[in-house]
mmCIF file of C-alpha atoms in Angstrom:
data_model
loop_
_atom_site.group_PDB
_atom_site.id
_atom_site.type_symbol
_atom_site.label_atom_id
_atom_site.label_comp_id
_atom_site.label_asym_id
_atom_site.label_seq_id
_atom_site.Cartn_x
_atom_site.Cartn_y
_atom_site.Cartn_z
ATOM 1 C CA MET G 66 21.907 131.836 -2.541
ATOM 2 C CA PRO G 67 18.917 132.689 -0.335
ATOM 3 C CA GLN G 68 15.582 131.241 -1.344
ATOM 4 C CA LYS G 69 12.745 133.021 0.384
ATOM 5 C CA THR G 70 9.719 132.110 -1.662
ATOM 6 C CA SER G 71 6.815 131.189 0.567
ATOM 7 C CA ALA G 72 5.968 127.527 0.987
ATOM 8 C CA GLU G 73 3.846 125.799 3.549
ATOM 9 C CA ALA G 74 3.180 122.377 4.949
ATOM 10 C CA PRO G 75 0.686 121.481 7.685
ATOM 11 C CA GLY G 76 3.332 120.902 10.336
ATOM 12 C CA LEU G 77 5.882 123.616 9.628
ATOM 13 C CA LYS G 78 5.642 126.874 7.704
ATOM 14 C CA ILE G 79 8.900 127.649 5.913
ATOM 15 C CA ARG G 80 9.090 131.404 5.421
ATOM 16 C CA LYS G 81 12.859 131.526 5.065
ATOM 17 C CA ALA G 82 15.488 128.918 4.227
ATOM 18 C CA GLU G 83 19.010 129.932 3.313
ATOM 19 C CA LEU G 84 22.532 128.588 3.468
ATOM 20 C CA GLU G 85 24.082 130.846 6.073
ATOM 21 C CA THR G 86 27.458 129.319 6.999
ATOM 22 C CA VAL G 87 29.806 126.829 5.335
ATOM 23 C CA CYS G 88 32.583 125.361 7.496
ATOM 24 C CA GLY G 89 35.586 123.451 6.223
ATOM 25 C CA ILE G 90 38.112 121.325 8.047
ATOM 26 C CA SER G 91 39.907 124.277 9.658
ATOM 27 C CA SER G 92 36.874 126.561 10.093
ATOM 28 C CA VAL G 93 35.594 127.878 13.403
ATOM 29 C CA PHE G 94 31.982 126.805 13.881
ATOM 30 C CA PRO G 95 29.444 129.584 14.474
ATOM 31 C CA LYS G 96 28.183 130.093 18.003
ATOM 32 C CA ASN G 97 24.498 129.963 17.184
ATOM 33 C CA GLY G 98 21.864 130.727 19.761
ATOM 34 C CA LEU G 99 19.089 128.939 17.889
ATOM 35 C CA PRO G 100 18.359 125.186 18.043
ATOM 36 C CA GLU G 101 20.348 123.026 15.639
ATOM 37 C CA PHE G 102 19.348 119.726 14.012
ATOM 38 C CA ALA G 103 22.162 117.774 12.383
ATOM 39 C CA PHE G 104 21.871 115.297 9.513
ATOM 40 C CA ALA G 105 24.412 112.513 8.948
ATOM 41 C CA GLY G 106 24.485 109.649 6.493
ATOM 42 C CA LYS G 107 26.437 107.593 4.008
ATOM 43 C CA SER G 108 27.229 109.212 0.663
ATOM 44 C CA ASN G 109 24.249 109.044 -1.719
ATOM 45 C CA VAL G 110 21.782 107.973 0.981
ATOM 46 C CA GLY G 111 19.525 110.911 0.095
ATOM 47 C CA LYS G 112 20.608 113.393 2.756
ATOM 48 C CA SER G 113 20.451 116.491 0.547
ATOM 49 C CA SER G 114 17.080 115.373 -0.833
ATOM 50 C CA LEU G 115 15.709 115.020 2.701
ATOM 51 C CA ILE G 116 17.006 118.428 3.770
ATOM 52 C CA ASN G 117 15.541 120.051 0.635
ATOM 53 C CA ALA G 118 12.189 118.378 1.360
ATOM 54 C CA LEU G 119 12.219 119.647 4.936
ATOM 55 C CA MET G 120 13.147 123.152 3.758
ATOM 56 C CA GLN G 121 10.473 122.863 1.037
ATOM 57 C CA ARG G 122 13.036 123.869 -1.579
ATOM 58 C CA LYS G 123 14.010 121.988 -4.717
ATOM 59 C CA SER G 124 17.764 122.436 -4.740
ATOM 60 C CA LEU G 125 19.016 124.650 -1.902
ATOM 61 C CA ALA G 126 20.972 121.695 -0.512
ATOM 62 C CA ARG G 127 22.992 120.435 -3.459
ATOM 63 C CA THR G 128 22.124 116.935 -4.638
ATOM 64 C CA SER G 129 24.314 114.850 -6.899
ATOM 65 C CA GLN G 130 24.628 111.365 -8.342
ATOM 66 C CA THR G 131 28.306 111.596 -7.402
ATOM 67 C CA PRO G 132 28.923 110.376 -3.828
ATOM 68 C CA GLY G 133 30.879 112.604 -1.479
ATOM 69 C CA LYS G 134 29.400 115.923 -2.657
ATOM 70 C CA THR G 135 29.039 117.352 0.847
ATOM 71 C CA GLN G 136 32.559 117.891 2.165
ATOM 72 C CA THR G 137 31.779 120.709 4.556
ATOM 73 C CA VAL G 138 29.474 121.346 7.504
ATOM 74 C CA ASN G 139 26.651 123.485 6.103
ATOM 75 C CA PHE G 140 24.335 125.543 8.310
ATOM 76 C CA TYR G 141 20.891 126.353 6.884
ATOM 77 C CA ASN G 142 18.931 129.104 8.638
ATOM 78 C CA ILE G 143 15.256 128.157 8.902
ATOM 79 C CA ASN G 144 12.855 131.035 9.655
ATOM 80 C CA ASP G 145 15.517 132.660 11.884
ATOM 81 C CA GLU G 146 14.286 130.111 14.444
ATOM 82 C CA MET G 147 16.486 127.025 13.940
ATOM 83 C CA TYR G 148 19.315 125.565 11.883
ATOM 84 C CA PHE G 149 19.524 122.418 9.796
ATOM 85 C CA VAL G 150 23.156 121.273 9.829
ATOM 86 C CA ASP G 151 24.294 119.111 6.910
ATOM 87 C CA LEU G 152 27.293 116.968 7.887
ATOM 88 C CA PRO G 153 29.741 115.426 5.364
ATOM 89 C CA GLY G 154 28.724 112.063 3.949
ATOM 90 C CA TYR G 155 30.791 109.069 4.998
ATOM 91 C CA GLY G 156 31.764 105.819 3.295
ATOM 92 C CA PHE G 157 33.048 107.538 0.157
ATOM 93 C CA THR G 158 35.711 105.170 -1.191
ATOM 94 C CA LYS G 159 37.420 107.620 -3.558
ATOM 95 C CA VAL G 160 38.572 109.866 -0.725
ATOM 96 C CA SER G 161 41.934 109.169 0.912
ATOM 97 C CA GLU G 162 42.048 107.817 4.456
ATOM 98 C CA SER G 163 43.777 110.995 5.650
ATOM 99 C CA VAL G 164 40.954 113.158 4.273
ATOM 100 C CA LYS G 165 38.333 110.836 5.799
ATOM 101 C CA ALA G 166 40.082 111.173 9.144
ATOM 102 C CA LYS G 167 40.008 114.973 8.872
ATOM 103 C CA TRP G 168 36.292 114.919 8.020
ATOM 104 C CA GLY G 169 35.692 112.672 11.033
ATOM 105 C CA LYS G 170 37.573 115.046 13.319
ATOM 106 C CA MET G 171 35.565 117.960 11.910
ATOM 107 C CA VAL G 172 32.253 116.239 12.615
ATOM 108 C CA GLU G 173 33.410 115.190 16.075
ATOM 109 C CA ARG G 174 34.478 118.759 16.796
ATOM 110 C CA TYR G 175 31.045 119.990 15.768
ATOM 111 C CA LEU G 176 29.196 117.452 17.916
ATOM 112 C CA LYS G 177 31.297 118.338 20.932
ATOM 113 C CA SER G 178 31.258 122.112 20.456
ATOM 114 C CA SER G 179 27.614 122.839 19.634
ATOM 115 C CA MET G 180 25.731 124.029 22.690
ATOM 116 C CA VAL G 181 22.355 124.102 20.938
ATOM 117 C CA LEU G 182 22.273 120.770 19.079
ATOM 118 C CA LYS G 183 18.872 119.200 19.741
ATOM 119 C CA ALA G 184 19.071 116.013 17.680
ATOM 120 C CA VAL G 185 21.232 114.102 15.233
ATOM 121 C CA PHE G 186 19.368 112.375 12.413
ATOM 122 C CA LEU G 187 21.197 109.381 10.955
ATOM 123 C CA LEU G 188 20.008 108.390 7.483
ATOM 124 C CA VAL G 189 20.237 104.807 6.246
ATOM 125 C CA ASP G 190 19.083 103.318 2.941
ATOM 126 C CA MET G 191 15.954 101.298 3.658
ATOM 127 C CA ARG G 192 16.585 98.981 0.694
ATOM 128 C CA HIS G 193 19.724 97.467 2.188
ATOM 129 C CA LYS G 194 21.151 96.188 5.422
ATOM 130 C CA PRO G 195 23.005 99.012 7.223
ATOM 131 C CA THR G 196 26.679 98.989 6.300
ATOM 132 C CA ALA G 197 29.591 98.649 8.709
ATOM 133 C CA ASP G 198 30.061 102.413 8.299
ATOM 134 C CA ASP G 199 26.417 102.989 9.302
ATOM 135 C CA VAL G 200 26.894 100.907 12.450
ATOM 136 C CA LEU G 201 30.141 102.697 13.229
ATOM 137 C CA MET G 202 28.504 106.110 12.796
ATOM 138 C CA TYR G 203 25.511 105.121 14.936
ATOM 139 C CA ASP G 204 27.779 103.975 17.761
ATOM 140 C CA TRP G 205 30.085 106.973 17.304
ATOM 141 C CA ILE G 206 27.225 109.479 17.625
ATOM 142 C CA ILE G 207 26.199 107.771 20.860
ATOM 143 C CA ALA G 208 29.804 107.899 22.090
ATOM 144 C CA ASN G 209 29.735 111.664 21.481
ATOM 145 C CA GLY G 210 26.768 112.101 23.799
ATOM 146 C CA PHE G 211 23.795 111.957 21.435
ATOM 147 C CA HIS G 212 21.222 109.295 20.684
ATOM 148 C CA PRO G 213 20.619 109.367 16.929
ATOM 149 C CA VAL G 214 17.180 109.374 15.393
ATOM 150 C CA VAL G 215 17.353 106.943 12.472
ATOM 151 C CA ILE G 216 15.653 107.955 9.225
ATOM 152 C CA ALA G 217 15.180 105.099 6.754
ATOM 153 C CA THR G 218 15.259 106.692 3.295
ATOM 154 C CA LYS G 219 13.975 105.589 -0.131
ATOM 155 C CA ARG G 220 10.791 104.107 1.308
ATOM 156 C CA ASP G 221 9.037 104.383 -2.048
ATOM 157 C CA LYS G 222 11.543 101.914 -3.543
ATOM 158 C CA LEU G 223 10.142 99.067 -1.439
ATOM 159 C CA LYS G 224 6.849 97.251 -1.696
ATOM 160 C CA LYS G 225 4.488 97.660 1.232
ATOM 161 C CA ASN G 226 4.964 94.050 2.364
ATOM 162 C CA GLU G 227 8.751 94.515 2.359
ATOM 163 C CA ILE G 228 8.704 97.398 4.844
ATOM 164 C CA PRO G 229 8.419 95.455 8.149
ATOM 165 C CA LYS G 230 11.341 93.176 7.264
ATOM 166 C CA ALA G 231 13.480 96.153 6.249
ATOM 167 C CA VAL G 232 12.711 98.025 9.470
ATOM 168 C CA LYS G 233 13.487 94.955 11.562
ATOM 169 C CA LEU G 234 16.817 94.464 9.785
ATOM 170 C CA ILE G 235 17.845 98.082 10.396
ATOM 171 C CA ARG G 236 16.932 97.907 14.081
ATOM 172 C CA GLU G 237 18.746 94.619 14.604
ATOM 173 C CA THR G 238 21.869 95.631 12.695
ATOM 174 C CA LEU G 239 22.205 98.914 14.576
ATOM 175 C CA SER G 240 21.319 97.211 17.897
ATOM 176 C CA MET G 241 18.546 99.730 18.482
ATOM 177 C CA GLU G 242 16.459 99.559 21.631
ATOM 178 C CA GLU G 243 12.711 99.026 21.363
ATOM 179 C CA ASP G 244 11.904 102.666 22.130
ATOM 180 C CA ASP G 245 14.622 104.134 19.873
ATOM 181 C CA LEU G 246 13.131 106.248 17.100
ATOM 182 C CA LEU G 247 13.164 105.078 13.495
ATOM 183 C CA LEU G 248 11.271 107.199 10.977
ATOM 184 C CA GLN G 249 10.642 106.321 7.327
ATOM 185 C CA PHE G 250 11.008 108.831 4.494
ATOM 186 C CA SER G 251 10.547 109.059 0.738
ATOM 187 C CA ALA G 252 12.024 111.966 -1.202
ATOM 188 C CA GLU G 253 9.675 111.140 -4.075
ATOM 189 C CA THR G 254 6.376 111.214 -2.189
ATOM 190 C CA LYS G 255 7.496 113.221 0.872
ATOM 191 C CA GLN G 256 6.006 110.467 3.032
ATOM 192 C CA GLY G 257 7.406 110.776 6.534
ATOM 193 C CA ARG G 258 8.087 114.518 6.366
ATOM 194 C CA GLU G 259 5.304 115.404 8.772
ATOM 195 C CA GLU G 260 6.599 112.905 11.348
ATOM 196 C CA ILE G 261 10.045 114.511 11.145
ATOM 197 C CA TYR G 262 8.505 117.979 11.474
ATOM 198 C CA LYS G 263 6.551 116.828 14.516
ATOM 199 C CA LEU G 264 9.699 115.582 16.205
ATOM 200 C CA ILE G 265 11.630 118.756 15.382
ATOM 201 C CA LEU G 266 8.839 120.926 16.724
ATOM 202 C CA SER G 267 8.609 118.852 19.900
ATOM 203 C CA LEU G 268 12.301 119.535 20.538
ATOM 204 C CA THR G 269 12.073 123.240 19.804
ATOM 205 C CA THR G 270 10.902 125.626 22.495
ATOM 206 C CA PRO G 271 9.156 127.959 22.651
ATOM 207 C CA SER G 272 6.763 126.348 20.189
ATOM 208 C CA SER G 273 6.359 129.447 18.031
ATOM 209 C CA LEU G 274 6.653 127.664 14.692
ATOM 210 C CA LEU G 275 3.133 126.261 14.437
#
């Protein structure tokens, strides 16, 4: 359902945010002419919460305590100027290997077919060492021609003095280069949202969103 109530943040004014297209395993992806920003992450890492925070909506992207909720590729139209693309969560143990393989093929097909994809954001839980699935996804995104921007979620769950160690562990586990981007985010406090907005705006031209 469209949600068009006005909401504003210093970096990005959200005048319109609506779920425009939902693609399943056999769906044909839309040929959008607007920039796309994709979001990937392990089940229950906080992906829907991040997307809702960026859209400045409470529940447009469906959140759940049950892992594996997102099983489709969902395209959210933002201001008729860009799309946020929610990719299926990975690492969900209660899904059969054959279904996981189909989801993987669907995501791969999207990454290879989109002509307007500007960035892939890979979410990891800041409280824990990245899983083998996180490492696999990071490397897989690179293999598909993109360099993921890592977003470390659940920042508010850590004490301030725990942050540097957590960031170092993520970078080392994913074998990130020194200049590779890692942004921190909290769904509770919205800390980090402006940094994500800034990056999105820097990759979107013309800069008509300010």
